[in-house]
PDB file of C-alpha atoms in Angstrom:
ATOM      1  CA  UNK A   1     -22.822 -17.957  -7.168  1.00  0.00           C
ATOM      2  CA  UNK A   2     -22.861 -19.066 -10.637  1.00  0.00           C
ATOM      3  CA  UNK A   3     -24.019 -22.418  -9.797  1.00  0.00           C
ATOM      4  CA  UNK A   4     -27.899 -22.752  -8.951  1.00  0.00           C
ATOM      5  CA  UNK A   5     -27.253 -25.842  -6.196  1.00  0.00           C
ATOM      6  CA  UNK A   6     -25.711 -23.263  -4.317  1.00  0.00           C
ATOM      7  CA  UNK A   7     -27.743 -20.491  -4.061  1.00  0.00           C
ATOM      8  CA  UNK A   8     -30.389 -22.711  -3.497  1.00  0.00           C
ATOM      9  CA  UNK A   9     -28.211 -24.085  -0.149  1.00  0.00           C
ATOM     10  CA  UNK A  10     -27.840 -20.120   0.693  1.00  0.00           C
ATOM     11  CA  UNK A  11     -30.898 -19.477   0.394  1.00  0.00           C
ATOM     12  CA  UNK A  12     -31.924 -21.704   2.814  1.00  0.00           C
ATOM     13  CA  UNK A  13     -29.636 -20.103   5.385  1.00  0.00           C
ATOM     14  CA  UNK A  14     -31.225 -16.520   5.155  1.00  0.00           C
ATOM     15  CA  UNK A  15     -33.784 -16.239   8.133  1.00  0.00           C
ATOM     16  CA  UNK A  16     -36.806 -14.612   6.256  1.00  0.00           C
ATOM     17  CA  UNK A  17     -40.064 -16.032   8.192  1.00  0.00           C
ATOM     18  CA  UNK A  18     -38.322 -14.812  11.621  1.00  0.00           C
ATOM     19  CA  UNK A  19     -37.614 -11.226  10.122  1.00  0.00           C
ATOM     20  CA  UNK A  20     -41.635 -11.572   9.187  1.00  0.00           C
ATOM     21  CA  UNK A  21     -42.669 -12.580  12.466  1.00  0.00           C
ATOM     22  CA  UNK A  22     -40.395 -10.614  14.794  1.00  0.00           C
ATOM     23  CA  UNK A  23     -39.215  -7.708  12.491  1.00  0.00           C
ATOM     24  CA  UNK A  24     -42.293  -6.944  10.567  1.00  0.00           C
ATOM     25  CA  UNK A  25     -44.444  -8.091  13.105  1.00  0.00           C
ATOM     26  CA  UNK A  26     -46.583 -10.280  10.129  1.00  0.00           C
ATOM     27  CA  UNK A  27     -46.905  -7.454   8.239  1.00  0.00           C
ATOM     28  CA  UNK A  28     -45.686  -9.369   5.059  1.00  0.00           C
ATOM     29  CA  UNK A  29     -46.080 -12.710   3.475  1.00  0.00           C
ATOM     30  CA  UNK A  30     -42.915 -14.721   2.468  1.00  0.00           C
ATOM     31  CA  UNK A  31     -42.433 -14.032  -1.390  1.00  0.00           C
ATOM     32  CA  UNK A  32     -42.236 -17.372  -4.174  1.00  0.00           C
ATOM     33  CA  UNK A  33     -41.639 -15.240  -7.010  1.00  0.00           C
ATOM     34  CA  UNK A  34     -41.865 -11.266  -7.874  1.00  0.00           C
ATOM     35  CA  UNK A  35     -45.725 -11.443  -7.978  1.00  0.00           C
ATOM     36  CA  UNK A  36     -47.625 -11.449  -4.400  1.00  0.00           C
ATOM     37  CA  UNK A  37     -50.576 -13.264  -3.837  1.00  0.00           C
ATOM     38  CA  UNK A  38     -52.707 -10.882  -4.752  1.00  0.00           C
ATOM     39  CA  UNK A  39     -52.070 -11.669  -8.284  1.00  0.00           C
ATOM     40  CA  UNK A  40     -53.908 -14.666  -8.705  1.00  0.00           C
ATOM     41  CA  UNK A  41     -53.571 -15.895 -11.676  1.00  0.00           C
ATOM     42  CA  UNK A  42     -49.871 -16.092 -11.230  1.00  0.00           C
ATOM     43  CA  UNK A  43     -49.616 -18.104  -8.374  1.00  0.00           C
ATOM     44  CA  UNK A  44     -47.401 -21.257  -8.991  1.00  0.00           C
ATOM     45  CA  UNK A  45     -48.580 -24.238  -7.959  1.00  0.00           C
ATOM     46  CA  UNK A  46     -44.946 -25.529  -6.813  1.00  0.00           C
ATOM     47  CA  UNK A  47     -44.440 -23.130  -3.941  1.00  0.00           C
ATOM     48  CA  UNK A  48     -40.737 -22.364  -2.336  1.00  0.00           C
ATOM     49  CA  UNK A  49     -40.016 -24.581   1.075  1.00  0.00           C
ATOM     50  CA  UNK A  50     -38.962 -22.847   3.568  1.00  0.00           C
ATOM     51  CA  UNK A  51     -35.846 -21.196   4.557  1.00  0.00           C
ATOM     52  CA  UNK A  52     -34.278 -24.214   7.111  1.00  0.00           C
ATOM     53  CA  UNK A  53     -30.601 -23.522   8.140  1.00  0.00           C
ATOM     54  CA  UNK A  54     -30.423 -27.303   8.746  1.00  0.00           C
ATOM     55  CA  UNK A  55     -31.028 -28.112   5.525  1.00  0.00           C
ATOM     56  CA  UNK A  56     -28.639 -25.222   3.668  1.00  0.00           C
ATOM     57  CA  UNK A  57     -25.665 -26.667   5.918  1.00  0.00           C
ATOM     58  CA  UNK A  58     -26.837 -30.100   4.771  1.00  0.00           C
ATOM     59  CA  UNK A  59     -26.578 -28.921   1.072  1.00  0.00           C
ATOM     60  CA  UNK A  60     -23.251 -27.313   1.526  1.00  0.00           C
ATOM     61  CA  UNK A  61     -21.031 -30.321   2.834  1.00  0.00           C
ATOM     62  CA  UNK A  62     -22.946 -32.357   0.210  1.00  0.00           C
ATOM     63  CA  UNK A  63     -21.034 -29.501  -2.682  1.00  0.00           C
ATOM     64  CA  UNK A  64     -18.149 -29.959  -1.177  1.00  0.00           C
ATOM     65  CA  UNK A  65     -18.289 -27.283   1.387  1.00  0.00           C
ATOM     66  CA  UNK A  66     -16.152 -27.489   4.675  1.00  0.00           C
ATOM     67  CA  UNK A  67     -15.596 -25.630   8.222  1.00  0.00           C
ATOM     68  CA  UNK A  68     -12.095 -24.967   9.408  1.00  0.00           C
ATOM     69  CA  UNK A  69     -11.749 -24.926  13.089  1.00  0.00           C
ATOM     70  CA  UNK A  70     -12.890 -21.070  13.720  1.00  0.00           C
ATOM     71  CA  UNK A  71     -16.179 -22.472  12.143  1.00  0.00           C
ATOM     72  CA  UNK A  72     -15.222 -20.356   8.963  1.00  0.00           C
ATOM     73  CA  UNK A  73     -16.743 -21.482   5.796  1.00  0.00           C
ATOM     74  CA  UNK A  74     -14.274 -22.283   2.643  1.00  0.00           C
ATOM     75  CA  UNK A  75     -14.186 -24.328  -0.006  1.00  0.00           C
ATOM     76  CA  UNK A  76     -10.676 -25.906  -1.408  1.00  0.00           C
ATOM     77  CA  UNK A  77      -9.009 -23.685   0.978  1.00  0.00           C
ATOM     78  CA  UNK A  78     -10.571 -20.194   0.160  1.00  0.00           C
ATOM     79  CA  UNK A  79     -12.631 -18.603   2.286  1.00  0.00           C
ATOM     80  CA  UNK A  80     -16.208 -18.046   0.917  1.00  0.00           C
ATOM     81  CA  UNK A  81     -17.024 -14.154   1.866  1.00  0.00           C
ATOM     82  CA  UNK A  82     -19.724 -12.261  -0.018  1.00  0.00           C
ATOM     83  CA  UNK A  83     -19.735  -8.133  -0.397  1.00  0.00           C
ATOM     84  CA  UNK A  84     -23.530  -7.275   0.110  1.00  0.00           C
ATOM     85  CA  UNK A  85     -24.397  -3.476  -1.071  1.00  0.00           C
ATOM     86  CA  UNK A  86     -27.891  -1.396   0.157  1.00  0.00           C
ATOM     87  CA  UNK A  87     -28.451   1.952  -0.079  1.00  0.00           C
ATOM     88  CA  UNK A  88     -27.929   3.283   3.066  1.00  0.00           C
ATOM     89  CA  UNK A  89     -31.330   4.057   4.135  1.00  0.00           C
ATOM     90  CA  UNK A  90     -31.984   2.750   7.915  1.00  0.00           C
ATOM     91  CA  UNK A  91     -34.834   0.533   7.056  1.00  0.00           C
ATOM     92  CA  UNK A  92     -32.329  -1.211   4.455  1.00  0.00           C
ATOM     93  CA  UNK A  93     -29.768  -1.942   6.163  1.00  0.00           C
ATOM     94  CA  UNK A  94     -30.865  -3.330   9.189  1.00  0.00           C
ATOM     95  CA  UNK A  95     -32.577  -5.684   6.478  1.00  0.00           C
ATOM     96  CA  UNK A  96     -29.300  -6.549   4.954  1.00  0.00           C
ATOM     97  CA  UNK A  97     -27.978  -6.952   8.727  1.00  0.00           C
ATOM     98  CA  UNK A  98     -30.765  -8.875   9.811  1.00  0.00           C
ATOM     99  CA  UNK A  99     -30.757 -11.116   6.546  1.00  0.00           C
ATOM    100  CA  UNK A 100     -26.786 -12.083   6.792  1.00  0.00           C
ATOM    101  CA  UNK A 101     -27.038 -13.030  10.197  1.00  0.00           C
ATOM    102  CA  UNK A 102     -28.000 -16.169   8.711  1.00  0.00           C
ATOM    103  CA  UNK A 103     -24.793 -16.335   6.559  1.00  0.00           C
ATOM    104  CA  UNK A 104     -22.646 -15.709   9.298  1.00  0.00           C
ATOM    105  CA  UNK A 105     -24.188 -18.564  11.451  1.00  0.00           C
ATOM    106  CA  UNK A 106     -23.170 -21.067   8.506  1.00  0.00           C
ATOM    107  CA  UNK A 107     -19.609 -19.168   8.535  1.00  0.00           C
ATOM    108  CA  UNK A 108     -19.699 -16.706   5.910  1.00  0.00           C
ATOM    109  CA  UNK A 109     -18.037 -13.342   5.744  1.00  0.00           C
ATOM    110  CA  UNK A 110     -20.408 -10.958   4.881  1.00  0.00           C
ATOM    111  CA  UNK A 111     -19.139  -7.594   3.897  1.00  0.00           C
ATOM    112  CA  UNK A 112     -22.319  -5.437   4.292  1.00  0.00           C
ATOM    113  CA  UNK A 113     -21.463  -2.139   2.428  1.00  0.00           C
ATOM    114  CA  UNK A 114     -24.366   0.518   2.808  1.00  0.00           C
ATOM    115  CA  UNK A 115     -24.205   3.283   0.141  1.00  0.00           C
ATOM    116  CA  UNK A 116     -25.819   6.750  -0.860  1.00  0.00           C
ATOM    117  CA  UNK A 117     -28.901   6.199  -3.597  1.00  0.00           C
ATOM    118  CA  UNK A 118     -27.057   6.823  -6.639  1.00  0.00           C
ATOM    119  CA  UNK A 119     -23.618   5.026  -5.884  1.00  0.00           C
ATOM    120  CA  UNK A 120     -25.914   2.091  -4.838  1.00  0.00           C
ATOM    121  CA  UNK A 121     -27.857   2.203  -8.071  1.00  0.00           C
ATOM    122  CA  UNK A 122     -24.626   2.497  -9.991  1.00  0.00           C
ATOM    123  CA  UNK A 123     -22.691  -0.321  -8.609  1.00  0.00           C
ATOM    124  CA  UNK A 124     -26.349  -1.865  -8.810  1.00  0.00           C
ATOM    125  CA  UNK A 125     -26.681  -1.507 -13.133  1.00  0.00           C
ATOM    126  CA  UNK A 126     -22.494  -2.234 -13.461  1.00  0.00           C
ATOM    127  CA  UNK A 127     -22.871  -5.548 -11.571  1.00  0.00           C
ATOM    128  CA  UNK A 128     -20.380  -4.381  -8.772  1.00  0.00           C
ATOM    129  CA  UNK A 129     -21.569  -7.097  -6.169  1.00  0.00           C
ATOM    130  CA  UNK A 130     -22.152 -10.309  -4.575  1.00  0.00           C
ATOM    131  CA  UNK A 131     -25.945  -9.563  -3.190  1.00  0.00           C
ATOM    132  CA  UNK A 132     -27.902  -6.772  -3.412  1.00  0.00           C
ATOM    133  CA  UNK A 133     -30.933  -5.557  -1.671  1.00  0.00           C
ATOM    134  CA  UNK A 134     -33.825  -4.315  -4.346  1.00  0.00           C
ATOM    135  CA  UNK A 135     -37.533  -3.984  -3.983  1.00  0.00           C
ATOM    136  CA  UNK A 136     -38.886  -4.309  -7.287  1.00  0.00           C
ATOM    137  CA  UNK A 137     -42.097  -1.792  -7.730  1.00  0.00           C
ATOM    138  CA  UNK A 138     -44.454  -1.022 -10.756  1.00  0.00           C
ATOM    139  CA  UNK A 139     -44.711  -4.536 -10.962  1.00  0.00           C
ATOM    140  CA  UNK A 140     -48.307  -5.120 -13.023  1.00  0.00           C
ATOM    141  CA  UNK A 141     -48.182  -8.069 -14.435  1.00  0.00           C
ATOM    142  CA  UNK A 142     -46.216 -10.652 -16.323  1.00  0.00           C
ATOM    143  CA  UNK A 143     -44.881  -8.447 -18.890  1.00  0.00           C
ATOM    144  CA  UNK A 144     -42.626  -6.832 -16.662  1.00  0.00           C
ATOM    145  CA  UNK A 145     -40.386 -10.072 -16.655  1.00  0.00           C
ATOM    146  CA  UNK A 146     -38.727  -9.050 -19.970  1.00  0.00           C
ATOM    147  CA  UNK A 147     -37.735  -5.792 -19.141  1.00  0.00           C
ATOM    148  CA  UNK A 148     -36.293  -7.208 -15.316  1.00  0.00           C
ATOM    149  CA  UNK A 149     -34.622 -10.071 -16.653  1.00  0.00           C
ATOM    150  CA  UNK A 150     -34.451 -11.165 -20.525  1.00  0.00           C
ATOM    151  CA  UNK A 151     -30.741 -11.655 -21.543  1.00  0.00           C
ATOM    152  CA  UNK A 152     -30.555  -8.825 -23.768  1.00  0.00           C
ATOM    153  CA  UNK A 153     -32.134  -6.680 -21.308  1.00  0.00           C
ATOM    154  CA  UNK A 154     -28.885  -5.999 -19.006  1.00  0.00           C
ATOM    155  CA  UNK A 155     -28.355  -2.344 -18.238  1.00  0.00           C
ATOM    156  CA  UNK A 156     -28.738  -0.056 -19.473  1.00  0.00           C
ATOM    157  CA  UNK A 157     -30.842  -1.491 -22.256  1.00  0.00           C
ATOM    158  CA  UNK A 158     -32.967  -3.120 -19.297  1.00  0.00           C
ATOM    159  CA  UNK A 159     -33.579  -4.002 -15.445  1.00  0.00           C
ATOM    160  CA  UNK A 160     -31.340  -7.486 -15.390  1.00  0.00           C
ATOM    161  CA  UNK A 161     -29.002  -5.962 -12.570  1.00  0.00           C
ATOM    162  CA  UNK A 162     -27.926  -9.658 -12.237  1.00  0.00           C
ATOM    163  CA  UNK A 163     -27.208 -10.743 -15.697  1.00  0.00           C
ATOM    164  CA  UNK A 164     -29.231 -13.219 -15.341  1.00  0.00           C
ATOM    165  CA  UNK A 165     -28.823 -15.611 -18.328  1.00  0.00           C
ATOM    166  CA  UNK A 166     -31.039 -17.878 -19.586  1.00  0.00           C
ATOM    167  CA  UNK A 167     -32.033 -19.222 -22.496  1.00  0.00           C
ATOM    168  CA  UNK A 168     -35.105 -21.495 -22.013  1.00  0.00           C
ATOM    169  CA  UNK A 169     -36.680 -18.129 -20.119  1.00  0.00           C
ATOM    170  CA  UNK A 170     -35.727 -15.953 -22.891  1.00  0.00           C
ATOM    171  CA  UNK A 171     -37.365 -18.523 -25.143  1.00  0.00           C
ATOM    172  CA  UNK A 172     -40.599 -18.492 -22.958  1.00  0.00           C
ATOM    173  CA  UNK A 173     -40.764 -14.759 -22.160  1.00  0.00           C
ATOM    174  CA  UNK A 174     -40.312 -13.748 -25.944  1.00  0.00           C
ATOM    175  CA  UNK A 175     -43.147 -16.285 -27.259  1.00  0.00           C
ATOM    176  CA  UNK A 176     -45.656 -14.411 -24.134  1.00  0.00           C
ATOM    177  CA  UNK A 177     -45.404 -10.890 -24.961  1.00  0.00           C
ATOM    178  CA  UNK A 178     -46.385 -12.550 -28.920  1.00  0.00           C
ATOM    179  CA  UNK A 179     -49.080 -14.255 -27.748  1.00  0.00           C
ATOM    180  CA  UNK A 180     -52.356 -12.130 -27.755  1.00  0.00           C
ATOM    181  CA  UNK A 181     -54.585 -14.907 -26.614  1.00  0.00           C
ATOM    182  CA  UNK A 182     -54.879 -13.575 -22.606  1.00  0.00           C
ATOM    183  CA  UNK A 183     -55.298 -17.430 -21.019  1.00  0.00           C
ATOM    184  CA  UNK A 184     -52.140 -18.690 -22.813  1.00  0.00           C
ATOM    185  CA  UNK A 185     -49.821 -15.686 -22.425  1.00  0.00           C
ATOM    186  CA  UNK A 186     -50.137 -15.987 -18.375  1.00  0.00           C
ATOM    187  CA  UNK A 187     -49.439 -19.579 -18.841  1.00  0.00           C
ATOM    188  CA  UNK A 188     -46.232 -18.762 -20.562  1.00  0.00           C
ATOM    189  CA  UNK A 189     -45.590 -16.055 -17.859  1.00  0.00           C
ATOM    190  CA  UNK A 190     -46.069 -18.740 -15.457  1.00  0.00           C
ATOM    191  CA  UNK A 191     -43.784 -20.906 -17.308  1.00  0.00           C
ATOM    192  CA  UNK A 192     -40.945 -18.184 -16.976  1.00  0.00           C
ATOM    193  CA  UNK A 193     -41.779 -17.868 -12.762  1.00  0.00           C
ATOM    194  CA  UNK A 194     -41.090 -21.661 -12.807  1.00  0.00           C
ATOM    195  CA  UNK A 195     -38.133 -21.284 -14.479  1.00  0.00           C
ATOM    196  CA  UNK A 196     -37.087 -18.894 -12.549  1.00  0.00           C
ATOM    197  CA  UNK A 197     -37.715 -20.591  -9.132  1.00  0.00           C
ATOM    198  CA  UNK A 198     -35.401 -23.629 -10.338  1.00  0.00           C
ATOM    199  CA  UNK A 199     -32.786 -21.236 -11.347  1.00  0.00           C
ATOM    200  CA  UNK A 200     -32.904 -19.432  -7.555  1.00  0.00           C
ATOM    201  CA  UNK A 201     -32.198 -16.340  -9.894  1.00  0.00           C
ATOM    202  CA  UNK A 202     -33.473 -14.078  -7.063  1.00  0.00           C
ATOM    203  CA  UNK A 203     -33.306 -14.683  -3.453  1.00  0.00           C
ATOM    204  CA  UNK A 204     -37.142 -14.110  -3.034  1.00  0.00           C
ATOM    205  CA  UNK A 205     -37.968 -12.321   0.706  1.00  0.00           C
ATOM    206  CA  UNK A 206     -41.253 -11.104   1.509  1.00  0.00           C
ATOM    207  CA  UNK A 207     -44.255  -8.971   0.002  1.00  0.00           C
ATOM    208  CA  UNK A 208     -45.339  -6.412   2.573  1.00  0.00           C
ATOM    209  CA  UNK A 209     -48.925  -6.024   2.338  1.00  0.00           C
ATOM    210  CA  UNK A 210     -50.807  -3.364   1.118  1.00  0.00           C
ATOM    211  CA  UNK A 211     -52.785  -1.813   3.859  1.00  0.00           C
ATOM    212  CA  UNK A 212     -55.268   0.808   3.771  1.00  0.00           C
ATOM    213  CA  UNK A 213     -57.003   2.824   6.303  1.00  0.00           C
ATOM    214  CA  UNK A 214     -59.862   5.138   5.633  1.00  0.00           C
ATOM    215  CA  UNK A 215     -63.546   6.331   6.876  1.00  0.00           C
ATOM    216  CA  UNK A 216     -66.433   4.365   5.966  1.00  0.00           C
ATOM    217  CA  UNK A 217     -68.406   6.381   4.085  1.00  0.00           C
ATOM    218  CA  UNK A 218     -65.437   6.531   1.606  1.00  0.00           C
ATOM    219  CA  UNK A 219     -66.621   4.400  -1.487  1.00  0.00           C
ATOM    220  CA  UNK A 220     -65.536   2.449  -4.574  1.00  0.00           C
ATOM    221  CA  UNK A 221     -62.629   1.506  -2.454  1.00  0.00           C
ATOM    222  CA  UNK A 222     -60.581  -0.804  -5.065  1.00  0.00           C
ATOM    223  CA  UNK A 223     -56.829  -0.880  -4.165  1.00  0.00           C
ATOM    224  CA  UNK A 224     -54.635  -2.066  -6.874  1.00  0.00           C
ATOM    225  CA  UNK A 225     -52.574  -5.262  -6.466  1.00  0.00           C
ATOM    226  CA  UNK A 226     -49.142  -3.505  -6.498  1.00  0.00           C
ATOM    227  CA  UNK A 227     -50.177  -0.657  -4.210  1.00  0.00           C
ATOM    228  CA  UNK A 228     -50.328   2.257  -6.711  1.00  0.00           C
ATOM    229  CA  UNK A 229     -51.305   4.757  -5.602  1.00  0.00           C
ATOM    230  CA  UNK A 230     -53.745   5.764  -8.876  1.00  0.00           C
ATOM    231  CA  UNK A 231     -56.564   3.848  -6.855  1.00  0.00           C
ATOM    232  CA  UNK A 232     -56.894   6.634  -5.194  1.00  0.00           C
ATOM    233  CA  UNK A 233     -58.337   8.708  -8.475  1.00  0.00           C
ATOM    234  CA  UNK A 234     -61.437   6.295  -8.564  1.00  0.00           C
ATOM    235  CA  UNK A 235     -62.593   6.817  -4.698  1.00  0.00           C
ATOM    236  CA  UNK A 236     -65.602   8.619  -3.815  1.00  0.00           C
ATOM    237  CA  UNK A 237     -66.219  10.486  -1.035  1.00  0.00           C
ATOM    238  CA  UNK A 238     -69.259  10.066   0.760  1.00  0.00           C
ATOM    239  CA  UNK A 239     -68.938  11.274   3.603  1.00  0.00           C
ATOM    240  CA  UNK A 240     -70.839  14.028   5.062  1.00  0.00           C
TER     241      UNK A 240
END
């Protein structure tokens, strides 16, 4: 997993727009970084392609990747087998089941290890896994990418569960939160989400979307982008 060629081939295994469509029932958009599109002025111009198991199998053999003849994936001999931890929350796991179906189609043992909140968060902040299943939230803007995954930022100074390391993003994130001119610092933030995307740091999934459902004579309506619920302090109630 160190290498970014191949979690960009295993990322094209994982079966994300047919979890959308048939799981979520398109309640969701596929996700090209940890920003929705909702937050415009974040959006990358070089989008994701698609997950295509085709193509991840393609990738693989071209590494050096082979089948033996149970169809098991290894690579110089060894067995390639991943230990995937979720908190154990329904909802979760049949994500994590659903998602490493697609692993196990290309031959991978998947060892999918559900686990009570705070053992999961633990083993989370140690780095005591292969994959984990996180939804990032609080998410507000670009500033947050520091705090989720500068270098120095590994718990439990920070949020990089990962370790992800880095230098060029360091670089780039450090000279943003300087920069107090508002047009260049979300070009910079941009610059790290680009970065990022190269790297395959994070096996982006989907952004459910925010959905709300009220009267019409409420008013001043204005949900915020990462579905906080403090939009609620600013609505008006009209209604007789």
């Amino acid at each position: 997993l160190a290498h970014k060629e191949f979690r960009a081939a295993l990322r094209k295994l994982l079966p994300i727009s047919e979890i959308i469509k048939n799981k979520l029932f398109e309640s969701a958009e596929p996700a090209t970084s940890f920003f929705s599109s909702v937050f415009e002025e974040l959006k990358l111009t070089n989008q994701l392609s698609d997950s295509n198991f085709e193509e991840g199998i393609g990738a693989l053999r071209r590494l050096g990747f082979g089948w033996d003849k149970q169809g098991r994936l290894n690579f110089e001999g060894e067995r390639v087998r991943f230990n995937w931890i979720v908190s154990n929350s329904k909802i979760s796991v049949e994500a994590v089941e659903n998602l490493a179906t697609g692993f196990e189609r290309a031959g991978i043992r998947v060892n999918i290890l559900p686990q009570e909140w705070s053992i999961y968060m633990s083993n989370s902040k140690k780095g005591n896994f292969d994959f984990a299943l996180s939804s990032w939230v609080g998410f507000t803007g670009g500033e947050m990418l520091q705090f989720a995954l500068h270098s120095k930022n590994t718990p439990p100074q920070g949020g990089n569960r990962g370790r992800y390391q880095n230098t060029s993003f360091d670089e780039v994130i450090d000279l943003a939160m300087k920069e107090t001119v508002e047009d260049k610092r979300t070009s910079l933030y941009k610059r790290c989400l680009e970065i990022l995307q190269q790297d395959n740091a994070y096996f982006y999934l989907w952004h459910p979307y925010v959905i709300w459902l009220g009267r019409d004579c409420l008013k001043n309506v204005k949900p915020y982008a990462n579905g906080s619920y403090l939009a609620l302090l600013g609505i008006i109630n009209g209604c007789p």
